[in-house]
Amino acid sequence: MTRRLPQVLCLSGHDPGGGAGIQADIEAVAAQGAHALSIITALTVQDSQNVRRVVAVEPQLLTEQLDCLLADSPVQAIKLGLLGSAAQIAVIGAAIARCAVPVIADPVLAAGGGAELSDAALREALRRELLPQVQLLTPNAGEARRLAQTDDVLEAARRLQSLGCAQLLITGGDEPGSDVLNLWLDAQGKVHEFRWPRLAQRFHGAGCTLASAIAGRIACGDSWAVAIAEGQRYTQNALAQGFATGRGRLIAERWRPARNGAVS
Ligand code: PLP
């Protein structure tokens, strides 16, 4: 019989340094035992320190790529990362409706280095059009506050859930504290806390890695509880083994999971 792997459709930006974006997605999905189908939403000019420019792909090209690919290849999950423009959201929404599989979305609003990666129209389209189609949104605390327009992280999670996304995992890597506190608001409205020792270095592409690892696990058939717990463990290990590509932040070691020692 022909061998098949679970497949994740990834729509993300390209980071030429390989730390974030589509390369992070492909590696993190592969490390879970799934295969990534990769569609690039935007090209970027960036190094290991910050993003300088984002050039969105034409929505028509995305439509053609999605039509061609999805007519041929089944997918078990969809992972969304950096989106290039508000106009892309209608195209992506149609593809999501067509696939009817779980959607894991990492709302990339700004780079860790400080560059703005979204405009007001994109944030509004994300809130109004995309959120109702998302099963798990994975903002960091700052992104959750910005999207929900409130300072309280838990209140932000509940507001975003009321806009239609089924569940949220809000990460605390961008918050102060000796531990990183991640909050999962499940589909029943229950909050689950995950605490991870804060690593000393600063990282690039951590959010992409986490969301893609969860998507890979969902595609492989894990429950949300297992995918969310194990996706975090995988990401923590990959960050603990992180390495430098330049003078800026480290990137996760996603591709050689066997080398990753256990981090509890
Ligand atoms: N570039 C691309 C293509 C991304 O998708 C992201 C984040 O998801 C970034 C840059 C910024 O990554 P970070 O904030 O981890 O530096």
Coordinates of N, CA and C in Angstrom, one line a residue, residues 4 7-11 22 35-40 61-75 77-78 95 98-99:
R4 N 1.6 7.0 3.4 CA 1.2 8.4 3.6 C 1.5 8.8 5.0
Q7 N -0.8 15.2 7.1 CA -0.3 16.4 6.5 C -0.9 17.7 7.1
V8 N 0.0 18.7 7.3 CA -0.4 20.0 7.8 C -0.2 21.0 6.7
L9 N -1.3 21.7 6.4 CA -1.2 22.8 5.4 C -0.7 24.1 6.2
C10 N 0.5 24.5 5.9 CA 1.1 25.7 6.6 C 1.1 26.9 5.7
L11 N 0.5 28.0 6.2 CA 0.5 29.3 5.5 C 1.3 30.3 6.4
I22 N 8.0 29.9 7.7 CA 7.7 28.6 7.1 C 8.7 27.6 7.3
H35 N 3.8 15.7 7.7 CA 4.5 16.4 6.6 C 3.8 17.7 6.4
A36 N 4.6 18.8 6.1 CA 4.1 20.1 5.9 C 3.9 20.4 4.4
L37 N 2.7 20.9 4.1 CA 2.5 21.5 2.8 C 2.7 23.0 3.0
S38 N 3.6 23.6 2.2 CA 4.0 25.0 2.6 C 3.6 26.0 1.6
I39 N 2.8 26.9 2.0 CA 2.4 28.1 1.2 C 2.9 29.4 1.8
I40 N 3.6 30.1 1.1 CA 4.3 31.3 1.6 C 3.4 32.6 1.4
L61 N -2.4 34.6 -6.3 CA -1.4 33.6 -6.3 C -1.7 32.5 -5.2
L62 N -2.1 33.0 -4.0 CA -2.5 32.1 -3.0 C -3.7 31.3 -3.4
T63 N -4.6 31.9 -4.0 CA -5.8 31.1 -4.5 C -5.4 30.0 -5.4
E64 N -4.6 30.3 -6.4 CA -4.1 29.3 -7.4 C -3.4 28.2 -6.7
Q65 N -2.5 28.6 -5.7 CA -1.7 27.5 -5.0 C -2.6 26.6 -4.2
L66 N -3.5 27.2 -3.5 CA -4.5 26.5 -2.7 C -5.4 25.6 -3.5
D67 N -5.9 26.1 -4.6 CA -6.8 25.3 -5.5 C -6.0 24.1 -6.0
C68 N -4.8 24.3 -6.5 CA -4.0 23.3 -7.1 C -3.7 22.2 -6.1
L69 N -3.2 22.6 -4.9 CA -2.7 21.7 -3.9 C -3.9 20.9 -3.3
L70 N -4.9 21.6 -2.9 CA -6.0 21.0 -2.2 C -6.8 20.0 -3.1
A71 N -6.8 20.2 -4.4 CA -7.5 19.3 -5.3 C -6.8 18.0 -5.3
D72 N -5.5 18.0 -4.9 CA -4.7 16.8 -5.0 C -4.4 16.1 -3.6
S73 N -4.2 17.0 -2.6 CA -3.6 16.5 -1.3 C -4.6 16.7 -0.2
P74 N -4.9 15.6 0.6 CA -5.7 15.8 1.8 C -4.8 16.4 2.9
V75 N -5.4 17.2 3.8 CA -4.7 17.7 4.9 C -5.5 17.3 6.2
A77 N -4.7 19.0 9.2 CA -4.7 20.2 10.1 C -4.2 21.4 9.2
I78 N -4.5 22.6 9.7 CA -4.0 23.8 9.0 C -3.3 24.7 10.1
A95 N -10.3 28.5 1.9 CA -9.5 27.2 1.9 C -9.8 26.5 3.2
R98 N -13.1 24.8 3.0 CA -13.1 23.7 2.1 C -12.5 22.4 2.8
C99 N -11.5 22.7 3.6 CA -10.8 21.5 4.2 C -11.5 20.9 5.4

